[in-house]
Amino acid sequence: MSGLSETERAGCKNILKLMSKGDLLSLSDTVTNKMIVVENVTEAMEAILSFTLNAEELLRRKKVLRDLIFKYLATEGVAMPPNSEKHQLVKRTLELWSSGKANETRLGEEETRQRPPTETASDSTNMKAEVGFDPLVLGQQFCQWFFQLLNSQNLSLGQQPQDWGPQHFWPDVKLHLLSRAGSEQIEEFLGAELVSLRLLALTREERLLLSPNLEPHGLRALASPHGLVLVAVAGTIHRDEACLGVFEQIFGLIRSPLENNSWKIKFVNLKIRGQDALGGTEMAAPALSYNSTELQLLCS
C-alpha cells in the first residue's frame, strides 16, 4: 500500500526515530485514520510507513517538526542554514532521497553508538517516563497479578487467599457483567465495595478459576492521552477438572497519585460464555473478539 521507495522508507524511518512516543502514536492515528491500533513505537512506525502514499506528504505533516528534518539532514552531512523554513528542508530532503545519496543506516548506528544503554532517547529527558512506558507490558503484569489474586480466593485450590478487596478499585468503579450460559444475563454494579464483592463471588462462591490467555492474540492494551489504560484479555473458565467456557474482560486502569501512582481499576467489562453457548467451538486458547475500534471507543 505504501508508495515509498526503499531510500525514502529508510529516510522516513530515521526521521520517525527522532520523534517522541506521544507524537509517533498520534501521527499513526492521523495517517491510518485510527483504523489501526498500535501497541508500541515499532508498530506505530510500521503503520505510518505502510499508510503513507508519498514521502512529501509525510514530511509536510504537522507532527514532523521542522527541527526533526533539520537534525536528520545534519546527520546525513547536508548543512542547511539554521533559519531555513520547513518547506525548504522538505525540498532538500526529497532531493537527497531522489539522488540516492542518503546514508540509510547511518542515523540508526549513530544513535546506538552515542546513547548509553540506560538512556531512553537523546535530549528528551522530559520524555523518559513516556518512552519507557509500554501499555502491553503493563497489561501482562496487571493480568498476572489480578488473576492470581482473584483465583487465590477459590478455596478448592487450597491456596492462601491473597489480599483481595475494594482498595484495588476506584470508589466509582463500574462492573458490567454479561453471561451467556443457556440464557443471557446482564448485571451492573457500581462502587468499589459492590464490584469487588461480585468479582469475589465468581471464585469464592461459584468456585470458578479464570485462566487468562496472555499470548499476543489473547491480550491487547491501549493507552489514551489522558492516562487511561485499557487492558483487554481473553481466557478460559474452569471448575475443578472441567472447562466451563470462555471469558473476555476489559479493564480500564488509571494511576492513583495519592497512592504512589499505583494503578487502580476504573471499570471492568466481563463477558462470559458457557460451553453450551459456544456451540462446540475450539476451547484451547481463546482469542479476543474485540477489535481495535471498539477499544478506541472505550478510551474516548
Coordinates of N, CA and C in Angstrom, one line a residue, residues 69-228:
I69 N 13.6 17.4 10.8 CA 14.1 17.3 9.4 C 15.5 17.9 9.4
F70 N 15.6 19.1 10.1 CA 16.9 19.7 10.1 C 18.0 18.8 10.7
K71 N 17.6 18.2 11.8 CA 18.5 17.3 12.5 C 18.9 16.1 11.6
Y72 N 17.9 15.6 10.9 CA 18.1 14.4 10.1 C 19.1 14.8 9.0
L73 N 18.9 15.9 8.3 CA 19.8 16.4 7.2 C 21.2 16.5 7.7
A74 N 21.3 17.1 9.0 CA 22.7 17.2 9.6 C 23.4 15.9 9.7
T75 N 22.6 14.9 10.2 CA 23.3 13.5 10.3 C 23.6 12.9 9.0
E76 N 22.9 13.4 7.9 CA 23.3 12.9 6.6 C 24.4 13.8 5.9
G77 N 24.9 14.7 6.7 CA 26.0 15.5 6.2 C 25.5 16.7 5.3
V78 N 24.2 17.0 5.3 CA 23.7 18.1 4.5 C 23.6 19.3 5.4
A79 N 24.4 20.3 5.2 CA 24.3 21.5 6.0 C 23.3 22.5 5.4
M80 N 22.4 22.9 6.3 CA 21.4 23.9 5.8 C 21.5 25.1 6.7
P81 N 21.2 26.3 6.2 CA 21.2 27.5 7.1 C 20.2 27.3 8.3
P82 N 20.7 27.6 9.5 CA 19.8 27.4 10.7 C 18.4 28.0 10.6
N83 N 18.3 29.1 9.8 CA 17.0 29.7 9.7 C 16.1 29.2 8.6
S84 N 16.5 28.1 8.0 CA 15.8 27.5 6.8 C 14.3 27.2 7.3
E85 N 13.4 27.5 6.4 CA 12.0 27.2 6.7 C 11.7 25.7 6.4
K86 N 10.6 25.2 7.0 CA 10.3 23.8 6.9 C 10.2 23.4 5.4
H87 N 9.5 24.2 4.6 CA 9.3 23.7 3.2 C 10.6 23.6 2.4
Q88 N 11.6 24.5 2.8 CA 13.0 24.4 2.2 C 13.7 23.0 2.6
L89 N 13.5 22.7 3.9 CA 14.1 21.5 4.4 C 13.5 20.2 3.7
V90 N 12.1 20.3 3.5 CA 11.4 19.2 2.9 C 11.9 19.0 1.5
K91 N 12.1 20.1 0.8 CA 12.5 20.1 -0.6 C 13.9 19.5 -0.7
R92 N 14.8 19.9 0.2 CA 16.2 19.4 0.2 C 16.2 17.9 0.5
T93 N 15.4 17.5 1.5 CA 15.3 16.1 1.9 C 14.9 15.2 0.7
L94 N 13.8 15.7 0.0 CA 13.3 14.9 -1.2 C 14.4 14.8 -2.3
E95 N 15.2 15.9 -2.5 CA 16.2 15.9 -3.5 C 17.3 14.9 -3.1
L96 N 17.6 14.9 -1.8 CA 18.6 14.0 -1.3 C 18.2 12.5 -1.5
W97 N 16.9 12.2 -1.3 CA 16.4 10.9 -1.4 C 16.4 10.5 -2.9
S98 N 16.0 11.4 -3.8 CA 15.9 11.0 -5.2 C 17.3 10.9 -5.8
S99 N 18.3 11.6 -5.2 CA 19.6 11.4 -5.7 C 20.2 10.1 -5.3
G100 N 19.6 9.4 -4.3 CA 20.0 8.1 -3.9 C 21.3 8.2 -3.0
K101 N 21.6 9.4 -2.5 CA 22.9 9.5 -1.8 C 22.7 9.4 -0.2
A102 N 21.5 9.2 0.2 CA 21.2 9.2 1.6 C 21.9 7.9 2.2
N103 N 22.5 8.1 3.4 CA 23.1 7.0 4.1 C 22.0 6.4 4.9
E104 N 21.4 5.3 4.4 CA 20.2 4.8 5.0 C 20.3 4.3 6.5
T105 N 21.5 3.8 6.8 CA 21.6 3.2 8.1 C 22.4 4.1 9.1
R106 N 23.0 5.2 8.6 CA 23.9 5.9 9.4 C 23.2 6.4 10.7
L107 N 22.0 7.0 10.6 CA 21.4 7.5 11.8 C 21.2 6.5 12.9
G108 N 20.7 5.3 12.5 CA 20.4 4.3 13.5 C 21.7 3.9 14.2
E109 N 22.8 3.8 13.4 CA 24.1 3.4 14.1 C 24.6 4.5 15.0
E110 N 24.5 5.8 14.5 CA 24.9 6.9 15.3 C 24.2 6.9 16.7
E111 N 22.9 6.7 16.6 CA 22.1 6.8 17.8 C 22.5 5.7 18.8
T112 N 22.7 4.5 18.3 CA 23.1 3.4 19.1 C 24.5 3.6 19.8
R113 N 25.4 4.2 18.9 CA 26.7 4.5 19.5 C 26.7 5.5 20.6
Q114 N 26.0 6.6 20.3 CA 26.0 7.7 21.2 C 25.2 7.5 22.5
R115 N 24.2 6.6 22.4 CA 23.3 6.6 23.5 C 23.7 5.5 24.5
P116 N 24.0 5.9 25.8 CA 24.4 4.9 26.8 C 23.1 4.0 27.0
P117 N 23.4 2.7 27.3 CA 22.3 1.7 27.3 C 21.1 2.2 28.2
T118 N 21.4 3.0 29.3 CA 20.3 3.3 30.2 C 19.5 4.5 29.7
E119 N 20.0 5.2 28.7 CA 19.3 6.4 28.3 C 18.1 6.0 27.5
T120 N 17.0 6.8 27.5 CA 15.9 6.4 26.7 C 16.0 7.1 25.3
A121 N 16.1 8.4 25.2 CA 16.2 9.0 23.9 C 17.1 10.2 24.1
S122 N 17.9 10.5 23.1 CA 18.8 11.6 23.2 C 18.0 12.9 23.5
D123 N 18.5 13.8 24.2 CA 18.0 15.1 24.6 C 16.5 15.1 24.9
S124 N 15.9 14.1 25.4 CA 14.5 14.2 25.7 C 14.2 13.7 27.2
T125 N 14.9 14.4 28.1 CA 14.7 13.9 29.5 C 13.3 13.9 29.9
N126 N 12.5 14.9 29.5 CA 11.1 15.0 29.9 C 10.3 13.8 29.4
M127 N 10.9 13.1 28.4 CA 10.1 12.0 27.8 C 10.4 10.7 28.5
K128 N 11.4 10.7 29.4 CA 11.9 9.4 29.9 C 10.7 8.5 30.4
A129 N 9.9 9.0 31.2 CA 8.8 8.1 31.7 C 7.9 7.7 30.5
E130 N 7.7 8.6 29.6 CA 6.8 8.3 28.5 C 7.4 7.2 27.6
V131 N 8.7 7.4 27.3 CA 9.3 6.4 26.3 C 9.4 5.0 26.9
G132 N 9.6 5.0 28.2 CA 9.8 3.6 28.8 C 8.5 3.0 29.1
F133 N 7.3 3.6 28.8 CA 6.0 3.1 29.2 C 5.5 2.3 28.0
D134 N 5.2 1.0 28.2 CA 4.6 0.2 27.2 C 3.4 -0.4 27.8
P135 N 2.2 0.0 27.2 CA 0.9 -0.5 27.8 C 0.8 -2.0 27.8
L136 N 1.4 -2.6 26.8 CA 1.3 -4.1 26.7 C 2.0 -4.8 27.8
V137 N 3.2 -4.2 28.2 CA 3.9 -4.8 29.4 C 3.1 -4.6 30.6
L138 N 2.5 -3.4 30.8 CA 1.6 -3.2 31.9 C 0.5 -4.2 31.9
G139 N -0.1 -4.4 30.7 CA -1.3 -5.3 30.6 C -0.9 -6.7 31.1
Q140 N 0.3 -7.2 30.7 CA 0.7 -8.5 31.0 C 0.9 -8.6 32.6
Q141 N 1.6 -7.6 33.1 CA 1.9 -7.6 34.5 C 0.6 -7.5 35.3
F142 N -0.3 -6.7 34.9 CA -1.6 -6.5 35.6 C -2.4 -7.8 35.6
C143 N -2.5 -8.4 34.4 CA -3.3 -9.6 34.3 C -2.7 -10.8 35.2
Q144 N -1.4 -10.9 35.2 CA -0.8 -11.9 36.0 C -1.1 -11.6 37.5
W145 N -1.0 -10.4 37.9 CA -1.3 -10.0 39.3 C -2.8 -10.2 39.6
F146 N -3.7 -9.7 38.7 CA -5.1 -9.7 39.0 C -5.7 -11.1 39.1
F147 N -5.4 -11.9 38.1 CA -6.0 -13.3 38.1 C -5.4 -14.2 39.2
Q148 N -4.1 -14.0 39.5 CA -3.5 -14.8 40.6 C -4.3 -14.4 41.9
L149 N -4.5 -13.1 42.1 CA -5.1 -12.6 43.3 C -6.6 -13.1 43.4
L150 N -7.3 -13.0 42.3 CA -8.7 -13.4 42.2 C -8.8 -14.9 42.4
N151 N -8.0 -15.7 41.7 CA -8.1 -17.2 41.8 C -7.7 -17.7 43.2
S152 N -6.8 -16.9 43.9 CA -6.4 -17.4 45.2 C -7.6 -17.4 46.2
Q153 N -8.7 -16.7 45.8 CA -9.9 -16.7 46.7 C -10.7 -18.0 46.5
N154 N -10.4 -18.8 45.5 CA -11.1 -20.1 45.3 C -10.6 -21.1 46.2
L155 N -11.3 -21.4 47.2 CA -10.8 -22.3 48.3 C -10.5 -23.7 47.9
S156 N -11.2 -24.1 46.8 CA -10.9 -25.5 46.3 C -9.5 -25.7 45.8
L157 N -8.8 -24.6 45.5 CA -7.4 -24.7 45.0 C -6.4 -24.9 46.2
G158 N -6.9 -24.7 47.4 CA -6.1 -24.9 48.5 C -4.9 -23.9 48.7
Q159 N -5.1 -22.7 48.1 CA -4.1 -21.7 48.2 C -4.4 -20.8 49.4
Q160 N -3.4 -20.0 49.8 CA -3.7 -19.0 50.8 C -4.3 -17.8 50.1
P161 N -5.6 -17.4 50.5 CA -6.2 -16.3 49.8 C -5.3 -15.0 50.0
Q162 N -5.1 -14.3 48.8 CA -4.3 -13.1 48.9 C -5.3 -11.9 49.3
D163 N -4.7 -10.7 49.3 CA -5.3 -9.5 49.8 C -6.3 -8.9 48.8
W164 N -7.5 -9.5 48.6 CA -8.5 -9.0 47.7 C -9.3 -7.9 48.4
G165 N -9.9 -7.0 47.7 CA -10.8 -6.0 48.4 C -11.0 -4.8 47.6
P166 N -11.8 -3.8 48.1 CA -12.2 -2.6 47.4 C -11.0 -1.7 47.2
Q167 N -9.9 -1.9 47.9 CA -8.7 -1.0 47.8 C -8.1 -1.0 46.4
H168 N -8.4 -2.0 45.6 CA -7.8 -2.1 44.3 C -8.6 -1.4 43.2
F169 N -9.7 -0.8 43.6 CA -10.6 -0.2 42.7 C -10.8 1.3 43.0
W170 N -11.2 2.1 42.0 CA -11.6 3.5 42.3 C -12.9 3.5 42.9
P171 N -13.2 4.4 43.8 CA -14.5 4.4 44.5 C -15.7 4.4 43.6
D172 N -15.6 5.0 42.4 CA -16.8 5.0 41.5 C -16.7 3.9 40.4
V173 N -15.9 2.9 40.6 CA -15.7 1.8 39.6 C -17.0 1.2 39.2
K174 N -17.1 0.8 37.9 CA -18.3 0.2 37.3 C -18.0 -1.2 36.8
L175 N -18.8 -2.2 37.1 CA -18.7 -3.5 36.5 C -19.9 -3.8 35.7
H176 N -19.6 -4.2 34.4 CA -20.7 -4.7 33.5 C -20.4 -6.2 33.2
L177 N -21.3 -7.0 33.7 CA -21.1 -8.4 33.6 C -22.2 -9.0 32.7
L178 N -21.7 -9.6 31.6 CA -22.7 -10.3 30.6 C -22.4 -11.8 30.6
S179 N -23.3 -12.6 31.0 CA -23.0 -14.0 30.9 C -24.1 -14.7 30.0
R180 N -23.5 -15.6 29.2 CA -24.4 -16.4 28.3 C -24.1 -17.9 28.6
A181 N -25.0 -18.5 29.3 CA -24.9 -19.9 29.6 C -26.4 -20.4 29.6
G182 N -26.8 -20.8 28.4 CA -28.3 -21.1 28.3 C -28.9 -19.8 28.0
S183 N -29.3 -19.0 29.0 CA -29.9 -17.7 28.8 C -28.9 -16.6 28.9
E184 N -29.3 -15.4 28.5 CA -28.3 -14.3 28.6 C -28.7 -13.4 29.9
Q185 N -27.7 -13.1 30.6 CA -27.9 -12.3 31.8 C -27.0 -11.1 31.8
I186 N -27.5 -9.9 32.2 CA -26.7 -8.7 32.3 C -26.8 -8.2 33.7
E187 N -25.6 -8.0 34.3 CA -25.6 -7.4 35.7 C -24.7 -6.2 35.7
E188 N -25.1 -5.2 36.4 CA -24.3 -4.0 36.5 C -24.1 -3.6 38.0
F189 N -22.8 -3.3 38.4 CA -22.5 -2.9 39.7 C -21.7 -1.6 39.7
L190 N -22.0 -0.8 40.8 CA -21.3 0.5 40.8 C -20.7 0.6 42.2
G191 N -19.4 1.1 42.3 CA -18.8 1.3 43.6 C -17.8 0.2 43.9
A192 N -16.7 0.5 44.6 CA -15.6 -0.4 44.9 C -16.1 -1.6 45.7
E193 N -16.9 -1.3 46.7 CA -17.3 -2.4 47.6 C -18.1 -3.5 46.8
L194 N -19.2 -3.1 46.1 CA -20.0 -4.0 45.3 C -19.3 -4.7 44.2
V195 N -18.5 -4.0 43.5 CA -17.7 -4.6 42.4 C -16.8 -5.6 42.9
S196 N -16.0 -5.3 44.0 CA -15.1 -6.3 44.5 C -15.8 -7.5 45.0
L197 N -17.0 -7.3 45.6 CA -17.7 -8.5 46.2 C -18.3 -9.4 45.0
R198 N -18.7 -8.7 44.0 CA -19.3 -9.5 42.9 C -18.2 -10.3 42.2
L199 N -17.1 -9.7 42.0 CA -16.0 -10.5 41.3 C -15.5 -11.6 42.3
L200 N -15.5 -11.3 43.5 CA -15.0 -12.3 44.5 C -15.9 -13.5 44.5
A201 N -17.3 -13.2 44.3 CA -18.2 -14.3 44.3 C -17.9 -15.3 43.2
L202 N -17.4 -14.9 42.1 CA -17.1 -15.8 41.0 C -16.2 -16.9 41.4
T203 N -15.1 -16.5 42.2 CA -14.2 -17.5 42.6 C -14.5 -18.2 43.9
R204 N -15.0 -17.4 44.9 CA -15.2 -17.9 46.2 C -16.5 -18.8 46.3
E205 N -17.6 -18.1 45.8 CA -18.9 -18.9 45.9 C -19.1 -19.8 44.7
E206 N -18.8 -19.3 43.5 CA -19.0 -20.2 42.3 C -17.9 -21.1 42.0
R207 N -16.8 -21.0 42.8 CA -15.6 -21.8 42.7 C -15.0 -21.9 41.3
L208 N -15.1 -20.7 40.6 CA -14.5 -20.7 39.2 C -13.0 -20.4 39.3
L209 N -12.4 -20.8 38.2 CA -10.9 -20.5 38.0 C -10.8 -19.8 36.7
L210 N -10.3 -18.6 36.7 CA -10.2 -17.9 35.4 C -8.8 -17.9 34.9
S211 N -8.6 -18.5 33.7 CA -7.2 -18.7 33.2 C -7.0 -17.8 32.0
P212 N -6.3 -16.6 32.2 CA -6.2 -15.7 31.0 C -5.2 -16.2 30.0
N213 N -5.5 -15.9 28.7 CA -4.5 -16.2 27.7 C -3.6 -15.0 27.4
L214 N -2.4 -15.0 27.9 CA -1.5 -13.9 27.8 C -0.7 -13.9 26.5
E215 N -1.0 -14.8 25.6 CA -0.3 -14.7 24.3 C -0.8 -13.5 23.5
P216 N -0.1 -13.1 22.4 CA -0.5 -11.9 21.7 C -2.0 -11.9 21.3
H217 N -2.6 -13.0 20.8 CA -3.9 -12.9 20.3 C -5.0 -12.9 21.4
G218 N -4.5 -13.1 22.7 CA -5.4 -13.1 23.8 C -5.4 -11.9 24.6
L219 N -4.4 -11.0 24.3 CA -4.2 -9.8 25.2 C -4.0 -8.6 24.3
R220 N -4.7 -7.5 24.6 CA -4.4 -6.2 24.0 C -4.3 -5.1 25.0
A221 N -3.6 -4.1 24.7 CA -3.5 -3.0 25.7 C -3.4 -1.7 24.9
L222 N -3.9 -0.6 25.4 CA -4.0 0.6 24.7 C -4.0 1.8 25.7
A223 N -3.2 2.8 25.4 CA -3.2 3.9 26.4 C -3.8 5.1 25.7
S224 N -4.7 5.9 26.5 CA -5.2 7.1 25.9 C -4.4 8.2 26.4
P225 N -4.4 9.4 25.7 CA -3.6 10.5 26.0 C -3.9 11.0 27.4
H226 N -5.1 10.7 28.0 CA -5.4 11.2 29.3 C -5.0 10.3 30.5
G227 N -4.3 9.2 30.1 CA -3.8 8.4 31.3 C -4.6 7.2 31.6
L228 N -5.7 7.0 30.8 CA -6.5 5.7 31.0 C -5.8 4.7 30.1

